[in-house]
Amino acid sequence: LMLAGYGLGLAELLQQDPRQLTEDLVASASGVLRAVCTADDDRPPTSKAFQHARLLAHENQALKTLLSLLKGIMAGWKSSSSEAHSSAGAGAAPPAPKPTTSPSSPESSAPTVSAMLACMRQLAASEDICKSFSEEGGVLTILALIARLHSKQHRDVVRSGLGALRQLSNSDGTKLLLAAHDAPTTLLQCAASHPRDEDVAELVLGVLAAITLRQPAIATQCAEAGVIDWVTECLTDMASSPLVCRQACILMRNMVVRNPELRPAFLEKGADRLVRAAKTAHPPNCKDVGSAALRDLGLDNYSS
């Protein structure tokens, strides 16, 4: 698709007057751009996904364009009661431009917004791309979007937004920005709106694991927000999910490895038993990360 010019052509198409774009067109274009930035062969000499993402993000401003379109769509939504949650939970997003197309609603825009967020996730392929996107207000826009549309009826948008934040959180700058805008609280509120939803829980755990990696201050912030209780609840209530258990073990390890003062709180909640149970139930997914969590919790026989 890139060799045939479709990727670059679509990126240029999205840069035209927003009033000429329909949401269906934006969704379709986002799907194609996402495809050309998704690796279909894991061998580095074969896959061009990373190069495509850098080309589209830097030279064609595809990520910046999608962000502008997303802000436009959000600006066209009618006020809803959940807007109050947005202002209270997440940091206010940067001012949005005028609506991209005719005014719509979160419900009618959901497929388009989900496609755009999934595309953003694939385009955010490097530290410099993530930094540029953050400076344009992209990270806070997605956080505000999740805070506003956290309910079950917007599950697809929530999942796509969490996936984008998870990718963007590979950047240290994104981690610090999210922490500064109380992302742990927003993420826990989002998870609470989707009880026992393994897909949402795995994504929330993944974002929290990403922002706490080598960030002891953020680990402390997460503990103060109630993450310790929630992680152990995930290991209890969703013990049958190997992916939830894996991310819970990773998050637990990230929180205690540089914050030994957090160990007692985890142990009081039964972390030892829960992690060992996850290792036994899901060895391919949890044996390595579970052992690491037990080790950094200060426990003996962590490999058993």
mmCIF file of C-alpha atoms in Angstrom:
data_model
loop_
_atom_site.group_PDB
_atom_site.id
_atom_site.type_symbol
_atom_site.label_atom_id
_atom_site.label_comp_id
_atom_site.label_asym_id
_atom_site.label_seq_id
_atom_site.Cartn_x
_atom_site.Cartn_y
_atom_site.Cartn_z
ATOM 1 C CA LEU A 1 0.000 0.000 0.000
ATOM 2 C CA MET A 2 2.832 2.408 0.770
ATOM 3 C CA LEU A 3 4.661 1.512 -2.432
ATOM 4 C CA ALA A 4 1.470 2.132 -4.377
ATOM 5 C CA GLY A 5 1.159 5.559 -2.784
ATOM 6 C CA TYR A 6 -2.011 4.899 -0.819
ATOM 7 C CA GLY A 7 -0.516 5.672 2.587
ATOM 8 C CA LEU A 8 0.924 9.047 1.641
ATOM 9 C CA GLY A 9 -2.085 9.867 -0.495
ATOM 10 C CA LEU A 10 -4.501 9.247 2.350
ATOM 11 C CA ALA A 11 -2.362 11.262 4.746
ATOM 12 C CA GLU A 12 -2.557 14.180 2.322
ATOM 13 C CA LEU A 13 -6.291 13.650 1.845
ATOM 14 C CA LEU A 14 -6.894 14.057 5.573
ATOM 15 C CA GLN A 15 -5.112 17.413 5.479
ATOM 16 C CA GLN A 16 -7.721 19.038 3.269
ATOM 17 C CA ASP A 17 -10.526 21.288 4.535
ATOM 18 C CA PRO A 18 -12.109 19.332 7.422
ATOM 19 C CA ARG A 19 -15.547 20.414 6.237
ATOM 20 C CA GLN A 20 -15.023 18.264 3.157
ATOM 21 C CA LEU A 21 -14.361 15.125 5.195
ATOM 22 C CA THR A 22 -16.999 12.722 6.434
ATOM 23 C CA GLU A 23 -16.461 10.610 9.519
ATOM 24 C CA ASP A 24 -16.756 7.447 7.418
ATOM 25 C CA LEU A 25 -13.927 8.666 5.208
ATOM 26 C CA VAL A 26 -11.772 9.518 8.199
ATOM 27 C CA ALA A 27 -12.415 6.084 9.707
ATOM 28 C CA SER A 28 -11.559 4.278 6.465
ATOM 29 C CA ALA A 29 -8.400 6.324 5.934
ATOM 30 C CA SER A 30 -7.338 5.674 9.539
ATOM 31 C CA GLY A 31 -7.786 1.950 8.992
ATOM 32 C CA VAL A 32 -5.527 1.962 5.932
ATOM 33 C CA LEU A 33 -2.859 4.086 7.628
ATOM 34 C CA ARG A 34 -2.938 1.760 10.611
ATOM 35 C CA ALA A 35 -2.475 -1.234 8.299
ATOM 36 C CA VAL A 36 0.633 0.162 6.610
ATOM 37 C CA CYS A 37 2.164 0.844 10.041
ATOM 38 C CA THR A 38 1.434 -2.633 11.425
ATOM 39 C CA ALA A 39 4.174 -5.218 11.078
ATOM 40 C CA ASP A 40 3.107 -8.303 9.131
ATOM 41 C CA ASP A 41 6.561 -9.866 9.427
ATOM 42 C CA ASP A 42 8.582 -9.732 12.644
ATOM 43 C CA ARG A 43 11.922 -9.900 10.851
ATOM 44 C CA PRO A 44 13.424 -6.365 10.878
ATOM 45 C CA PRO A 45 14.819 -6.520 7.313
ATOM 46 C CA THR A 46 11.382 -7.511 6.051
ATOM 47 C CA SER A 47 8.942 -5.364 7.980
ATOM 48 C CA LYS A 48 8.738 -1.709 6.978
ATOM 49 C CA ALA A 49 6.118 -0.786 9.573
ATOM 50 C CA PHE A 50 8.460 1.352 11.672
ATOM 51 C CA GLN A 51 9.776 3.239 8.652
ATOM 52 C CA HIS A 52 6.237 3.804 7.418
ATOM 53 C CA ALA A 53 5.160 5.183 10.807
ATOM 54 C CA ARG A 54 8.087 7.606 10.926
ATOM 55 C CA LEU A 55 7.496 8.748 7.366
ATOM 56 C CA LEU A 56 3.792 9.354 7.937
ATOM 57 C CA ALA A 57 4.263 10.984 11.334
ATOM 58 C CA HIS A 58 7.201 13.242 10.476
ATOM 59 C CA GLU A 59 7.064 14.110 6.809
ATOM 60 C CA ASN A 60 3.313 13.891 6.284
ATOM 61 C CA GLN A 61 2.171 15.038 9.729
ATOM 62 C CA ALA A 62 -0.385 12.224 9.824
ATOM 63 C CA LEU A 63 -0.463 12.034 13.620
ATOM 64 C CA LYS A 64 -0.866 15.786 13.981
ATOM 65 C CA THR A 65 -3.619 15.749 11.359
ATOM 66 C CA LEU A 66 -5.519 12.935 13.072
ATOM 67 C CA LEU A 67 -5.278 14.739 16.390
ATOM 68 C CA SER A 68 -6.720 17.908 14.861
ATOM 69 C CA LEU A 69 -9.572 15.905 13.354
ATOM 70 C CA LEU A 70 -10.233 14.160 16.670
ATOM 71 C CA LYS A 71 -10.433 17.485 18.481
ATOM 72 C CA GLY A 72 -12.842 18.683 15.822
ATOM 73 C CA ILE A 73 -15.103 15.684 16.249
ATOM 74 C CA MET A 74 -15.065 16.053 20.026
ATOM 75 C CA ALA A 75 -15.907 19.747 19.698
ATOM 76 C CA GLY A 76 -19.001 18.787 17.726
ATOM 77 C CA TRP A 77 -20.425 16.577 20.428
ATOM 78 C CA LYS A 78 -23.352 17.928 22.329
ATOM 79 C CA SER A 79 -22.844 18.553 26.026
ATOM 80 C CA SER A 80 -23.495 15.555 28.213
ATOM 81 C CA SER A 81 -23.548 14.899 31.918
ATOM 82 C CA SER A 82 -20.214 13.090 31.672
ATOM 83 C CA GLU A 83 -18.434 16.343 30.791
ATOM 84 C CA ALA A 84 -18.379 17.169 34.482
ATOM 85 C CA HIS A 85 -16.387 13.996 35.066
ATOM 86 C CA SER A 86 -13.935 15.012 32.364
ATOM 87 C CA SER A 87 -13.116 18.310 34.041
ATOM 88 C CA ALA A 88 -12.823 16.665 37.441
ATOM 89 C CA GLY A 89 -10.919 13.491 36.537
ATOM 90 C CA ALA A 90 -8.355 14.388 33.886
ATOM 91 C CA GLY A 91 -6.443 17.515 33.093
ATOM 92 C CA ALA A 92 -8.240 19.760 30.689
ATOM 93 C CA ALA A 93 -7.355 19.053 27.073
ATOM 94 C CA PRO A 94 -6.071 21.879 24.875
ATOM 95 C CA PRO A 95 -8.692 24.054 23.143
ATOM 96 C CA ALA A 96 -10.355 22.228 20.275
ATOM 97 C CA PRO A 97 -10.923 23.594 16.765
ATOM 98 C CA LYS A 98 -14.344 23.861 15.194
ATOM 99 C CA PRO A 99 -16.173 20.609 14.404
ATOM 100 C CA THR A 100 -14.666 18.529 11.629
ATOM 101 C CA THR A 101 -17.998 17.708 10.079
ATOM 102 C CA SER A 102 -21.590 18.343 11.053
ATOM 103 C CA PRO A 103 -22.213 18.018 14.814
ATOM 104 C CA SER A 104 -22.432 14.413 15.947
ATOM 105 C CA SER A 105 -22.566 12.505 19.204
ATOM 106 C CA PRO A 106 -20.130 10.217 20.992
ATOM 107 C CA GLU A 107 -22.362 7.295 20.063
ATOM 108 C CA SER A 108 -22.475 8.031 16.333
ATOM 109 C CA SER A 109 -18.779 8.932 16.223
ATOM 110 C CA ALA A 110 -17.593 5.858 18.134
ATOM 111 C CA PRO A 111 -16.443 3.792 15.103
ATOM 112 C CA THR A 112 -14.533 6.757 13.666
ATOM 113 C CA VAL A 113 -12.921 7.737 16.953
ATOM 114 C CA SER A 114 -11.927 4.122 17.670
ATOM 115 C CA ALA A 115 -10.312 3.827 14.234
ATOM 116 C CA MET A 116 -8.427 7.095 14.694
ATOM 117 C CA LEU A 117 -7.113 6.091 18.122
ATOM 118 C CA ALA A 118 -5.999 2.694 16.829
ATOM 119 C CA CYS A 119 -4.149 4.445 14.020
ATOM 120 C CA MET A 120 -2.533 6.888 16.451
ATOM 121 C CA ARG A 121 -1.273 3.945 18.457
ATOM 122 C CA GLN A 122 0.542 2.508 15.440
ATOM 123 C CA LEU A 123 1.959 5.859 14.379
ATOM 124 C CA ALA A 124 3.463 6.547 17.821
ATOM 125 C CA ALA A 125 6.459 4.384 16.991
ATOM 126 C CA SER A 126 9.341 6.288 18.590
ATOM 127 C CA GLU A 127 10.280 8.597 21.453
ATOM 128 C CA ASP A 128 10.496 11.672 19.241
ATOM 129 C CA ILE A 129 7.087 11.000 17.678
ATOM 130 C CA CYS A 130 5.531 10.560 21.125
ATOM 131 C CA LYS A 131 7.170 13.779 22.328
ATOM 132 C CA SER A 132 5.869 15.762 19.368
ATOM 133 C CA PHE A 133 2.375 14.312 19.772
ATOM 134 C CA SER A 134 2.385 15.170 23.455
ATOM 135 C CA GLU A 135 3.463 18.751 22.743
ATOM 136 C CA GLU A 136 0.510 19.084 20.376
ATOM 137 C CA GLY A 137 -1.823 18.129 23.234
ATOM 138 C CA GLY A 138 -2.462 14.582 22.056
ATOM 139 C CA VAL A 139 -1.834 12.767 25.321
ATOM 140 C CA LEU A 140 -4.129 15.030 27.333
ATOM 141 C CA THR A 141 -6.788 14.896 24.638
ATOM 142 C CA ILE A 142 -6.877 11.091 24.829
ATOM 143 C CA LEU A 143 -6.876 11.145 28.636
ATOM 144 C CA ALA A 144 -9.784 13.611 28.639
ATOM 145 C CA LEU A 145 -11.601 11.461 26.096
ATOM 146 C CA ILE A 146 -11.285 8.380 28.305
ATOM 147 C CA ALA A 147 -12.429 10.370 31.331
ATOM 148 C CA ARG A 148 -15.493 11.597 29.458
ATOM 149 C CA LEU A 149 -16.474 8.345 27.740
ATOM 150 C CA HIS A 150 -15.585 5.873 30.464
ATOM 151 C CA SER A 151 -18.958 4.110 30.611
ATOM 152 C CA LYS A 152 -19.797 0.658 29.255
ATOM 153 C CA GLN A 153 -21.644 2.038 26.242
ATOM 154 C CA HIS A 154 -18.366 3.485 24.929
ATOM 155 C CA ARG A 155 -16.295 0.341 25.490
ATOM 156 C CA ASP A 156 -14.708 0.278 22.031
ATOM 157 C CA VAL A 157 -13.553 3.882 22.289
ATOM 158 C CA VAL A 158 -12.224 3.273 25.806
ATOM 159 C CA ARG A 159 -10.247 0.243 24.656
ATOM 160 C CA SER A 160 -8.767 2.102 21.693
ATOM 161 C CA GLY A 161 -7.896 5.106 23.844
ATOM 162 C CA LEU A 162 -6.220 2.942 26.473
ATOM 163 C CA GLY A 163 -4.269 1.151 23.762
ATOM 164 C CA ALA A 164 -2.998 4.473 22.432
ATOM 165 C CA LEU A 165 -2.007 5.679 25.912
ATOM 166 C CA ARG A 166 -0.232 2.401 26.550
ATOM 167 C CA GLN A 167 1.904 2.866 23.448
ATOM 168 C CA LEU A 168 2.544 6.545 24.139
ATOM 169 C CA SER A 169 3.592 5.708 27.709
ATOM 170 C CA ASN A 170 6.777 4.139 26.428
ATOM 171 C CA SER A 171 7.987 7.754 26.472
ATOM 172 C CA ASP A 172 9.217 9.085 29.812
ATOM 173 C CA GLY A 173 7.740 12.463 28.959
ATOM 174 C CA THR A 174 4.304 10.910 28.559
ATOM 175 C CA LYS A 175 4.623 9.122 31.900
ATOM 176 C CA LEU A 176 5.369 12.352 33.720
ATOM 177 C CA LEU A 177 2.622 14.248 31.906
ATOM 178 C CA LEU A 178 0.002 11.625 32.719
ATOM 179 C CA ALA A 179 1.070 11.571 36.353
ATOM 180 C CA ALA A 180 0.876 15.362 36.538
ATOM 181 C CA HIS A 181 -2.751 15.162 35.397
ATOM 182 C CA ASP A 182 -3.742 12.427 37.866
ATOM 183 C CA ALA A 183 -4.024 9.669 35.281
ATOM 184 C CA PRO A 184 -3.966 6.871 37.898
ATOM 185 C CA THR A 185 -7.248 8.136 39.357
ATOM 186 C CA THR A 186 -8.824 8.502 35.902
ATOM 187 C CA LEU A 187 -7.697 5.006 34.911
ATOM 188 C CA LEU A 188 -9.099 3.441 38.072
ATOM 189 C CA GLN A 189 -12.404 5.221 37.510
ATOM 190 C CA CYS A 190 -12.434 3.848 33.980
ATOM 191 C CA ALA A 191 -11.777 0.321 35.225
ATOM 192 C CA ALA A 192 -14.549 0.675 37.805
ATOM 193 C CA SER A 193 -16.987 1.465 34.989
ATOM 194 C CA HIS A 194 -16.117 -1.886 33.373
ATOM 195 C CA PRO A 195 -16.177 -4.363 36.277
ATOM 196 C CA ARG A 196 -14.721 -7.783 35.484
ATOM 197 C CA ASP A 197 -14.105 -6.729 31.893
ATOM 198 C CA GLU A 198 -10.844 -8.535 31.207
ATOM 199 C CA ASP A 199 -9.977 -6.577 28.068
ATOM 200 C CA VAL A 200 -10.366 -3.197 29.744
ATOM 201 C CA ALA A 201 -8.611 -4.362 32.911
ATOM 202 C CA GLU A 202 -5.644 -5.691 30.935
ATOM 203 C CA LEU A 203 -5.283 -2.373 29.124
ATOM 204 C CA VAL A 204 -5.565 -0.282 32.293
ATOM 205 C CA LEU A 205 -2.996 -2.513 33.976
ATOM 206 C CA GLY A 206 -0.774 -2.127 30.921
ATOM 207 C CA VAL A 207 -0.911 1.673 31.027
ATOM 208 C CA LEU A 208 -0.205 1.720 34.764
ATOM 209 C CA ALA A 209 2.659 -0.733 34.323
ATOM 210 C CA ALA A 210 4.122 1.482 31.599
ATOM 211 C CA ILE A 211 3.972 4.733 33.560
ATOM 212 C CA THR A 212 5.440 3.168 36.732
ATOM 213 C CA LEU A 213 8.413 1.590 34.960
ATOM 214 C CA ARG A 214 11.531 3.223 36.461
ATOM 215 C CA GLN A 215 9.314 5.936 37.988
ATOM 216 C CA PRO A 216 9.233 5.542 41.799
ATOM 217 C CA ALA A 217 7.334 8.804 42.337
ATOM 218 C CA ILE A 218 4.566 7.641 40.019
ATOM 219 C CA ALA A 219 4.503 4.277 41.785
ATOM 220 C CA THR A 220 3.854 6.131 45.049
ATOM 221 C CA GLN A 221 1.135 8.177 43.365
ATOM 222 C CA CYS A 222 -0.514 5.002 42.117
ATOM 223 C CA ALA A 223 -0.446 3.492 45.592
ATOM 224 C CA GLU A 224 -2.073 6.606 47.024
ATOM 225 C CA ALA A 225 -4.767 6.428 44.332
ATOM 226 C CA GLY A 226 -5.744 2.883 45.347
ATOM 227 C CA VAL A 227 -3.917 0.835 42.746
ATOM 228 C CA ILE A 228 -2.645 -1.742 45.241
ATOM 229 C CA ASP A 229 -6.157 -2.764 46.233
ATOM 230 C CA TRP A 230 -7.282 -2.867 42.607
ATOM 231 C CA VAL A 231 -4.354 -4.982 41.405
ATOM 232 C CA THR A 232 -5.005 -7.636 44.011
ATOM 233 C CA GLU A 233 -8.713 -7.545 43.144
ATOM 234 C CA CYS A 234 -7.818 -8.183 39.496
ATOM 235 C CA LEU A 235 -5.715 -11.192 40.470
ATOM 236 C CA THR A 236 -8.642 -12.476 42.524
ATOM 237 C CA ASP A 237 -11.629 -11.688 40.301
ATOM 238 C CA MET A 238 -9.960 -12.354 36.935
ATOM 239 C CA ALA A 239 -7.629 -15.140 37.927
ATOM 240 C CA SER A 240 -8.634 -17.142 34.840
ATOM 241 C CA SER A 241 -7.259 -14.496 32.455
ATOM 242 C CA PRO A 242 -3.582 -15.063 31.653
ATOM 243 C CA LEU A 243 -3.176 -11.579 30.161
ATOM 244 C CA VAL A 244 -4.727 -9.805 33.153
ATOM 245 C CA CYS A 245 -2.577 -11.823 35.536
ATOM 246 C CA ARG A 246 0.567 -11.110 33.535
ATOM 247 C CA GLN A 247 0.021 -7.347 33.497
ATOM 248 C CA ALA A 248 -0.898 -7.365 37.192
ATOM 249 C CA CYS A 249 2.393 -9.091 38.017
ATOM 250 C CA ILE A 250 4.349 -6.615 35.886
ATOM 251 C CA LEU A 251 2.636 -3.636 37.515
ATOM 252 C CA MET A 252 3.203 -5.043 40.981
ATOM 253 C CA ARG A 253 6.881 -5.560 40.270
ATOM 254 C CA ASN A 254 7.293 -2.063 38.804
ATOM 255 C CA MET A 255 5.687 -0.502 41.861
ATOM 256 C CA VAL A 256 7.855 -2.231 44.469
ATOM 257 C CA VAL A 257 11.234 -2.636 42.784
ATOM 258 C CA ARG A 258 12.275 0.933 43.654
ATOM 259 C CA ASN A 259 9.725 1.475 46.410
ATOM 260 C CA PRO A 260 10.326 -1.173 49.093
ATOM 261 C CA GLU A 261 8.028 0.756 51.423
ATOM 262 C CA LEU A 262 5.100 -0.415 49.251
ATOM 263 C CA ARG A 263 5.845 -4.107 49.802
ATOM 264 C CA PRO A 264 3.918 -4.500 53.091
ATOM 265 C CA ALA A 265 0.701 -3.163 51.577
ATOM 266 C CA PHE A 266 0.859 -5.690 48.743
ATOM 267 C CA LEU A 267 1.711 -8.552 51.092
ATOM 268 C CA GLU A 268 -1.132 -7.650 53.440
ATOM 269 C CA LYS A 269 -3.482 -8.020 50.472
ATOM 270 C CA GLY A 270 -2.233 -11.540 49.778
ATOM 271 C CA ALA A 271 0.111 -10.763 46.906
ATOM 272 C CA ASP A 272 2.327 -13.751 47.670
ATOM 273 C CA ARG A 273 -0.511 -16.255 47.329
ATOM 274 C CA LEU A 274 -2.107 -14.513 44.348
ATOM 275 C CA VAL A 275 1.079 -14.268 42.303
ATOM 276 C CA ARG A 276 2.034 -17.869 43.002
ATOM 277 C CA ALA A 277 -1.452 -18.938 41.924
ATOM 278 C CA ALA A 278 -1.060 -16.978 38.681
ATOM 279 C CA LYS A 279 2.303 -18.634 38.020
ATOM 280 C CA THR A 280 0.753 -22.069 38.531
ATOM 281 C CA ALA A 281 -2.339 -21.379 36.437
ATOM 282 C CA HIS A 282 -0.611 -19.576 33.561
ATOM 283 C CA PRO A 283 3.050 -20.594 33.368
ATOM 284 C CA PRO A 284 3.683 -19.384 29.784
ATOM 285 C CA ASN A 285 2.380 -15.914 30.652
ATOM 286 C CA CYS A 286 3.160 -15.497 34.326
ATOM 287 C CA LYS A 287 6.095 -17.664 35.361
ATOM 288 C CA ASP A 288 8.792 -15.109 34.517
ATOM 289 C CA VAL A 289 6.969 -11.929 35.532
ATOM 290 C CA GLY A 290 5.499 -13.616 38.611
ATOM 291 C CA SER A 291 8.926 -14.701 39.803
ATOM 292 C CA ALA A 292 10.226 -11.163 39.280
ATOM 293 C CA ALA A 293 7.322 -9.743 41.286
ATOM 294 C CA LEU A 294 7.863 -12.189 44.150
ATOM 295 C CA ARG A 295 11.595 -11.471 44.168
ATOM 296 C CA ASP A 296 11.088 -7.713 44.361
ATOM 297 C CA LEU A 297 8.463 -8.171 47.047
ATOM 298 C CA GLY A 298 11.373 -9.541 49.087
ATOM 299 C CA LEU A 299 10.111 -13.140 49.235
ATOM 300 C CA ASP A 300 12.178 -16.299 49.332
ATOM 301 C CA ASN A 301 11.704 -19.191 46.912
ATOM 302 C CA TYR A 302 10.396 -16.796 44.294
ATOM 303 C CA SER A 303 11.275 -19.179 41.477
ATOM 304 C CA SER A 304 9.157 -22.030 42.815
#
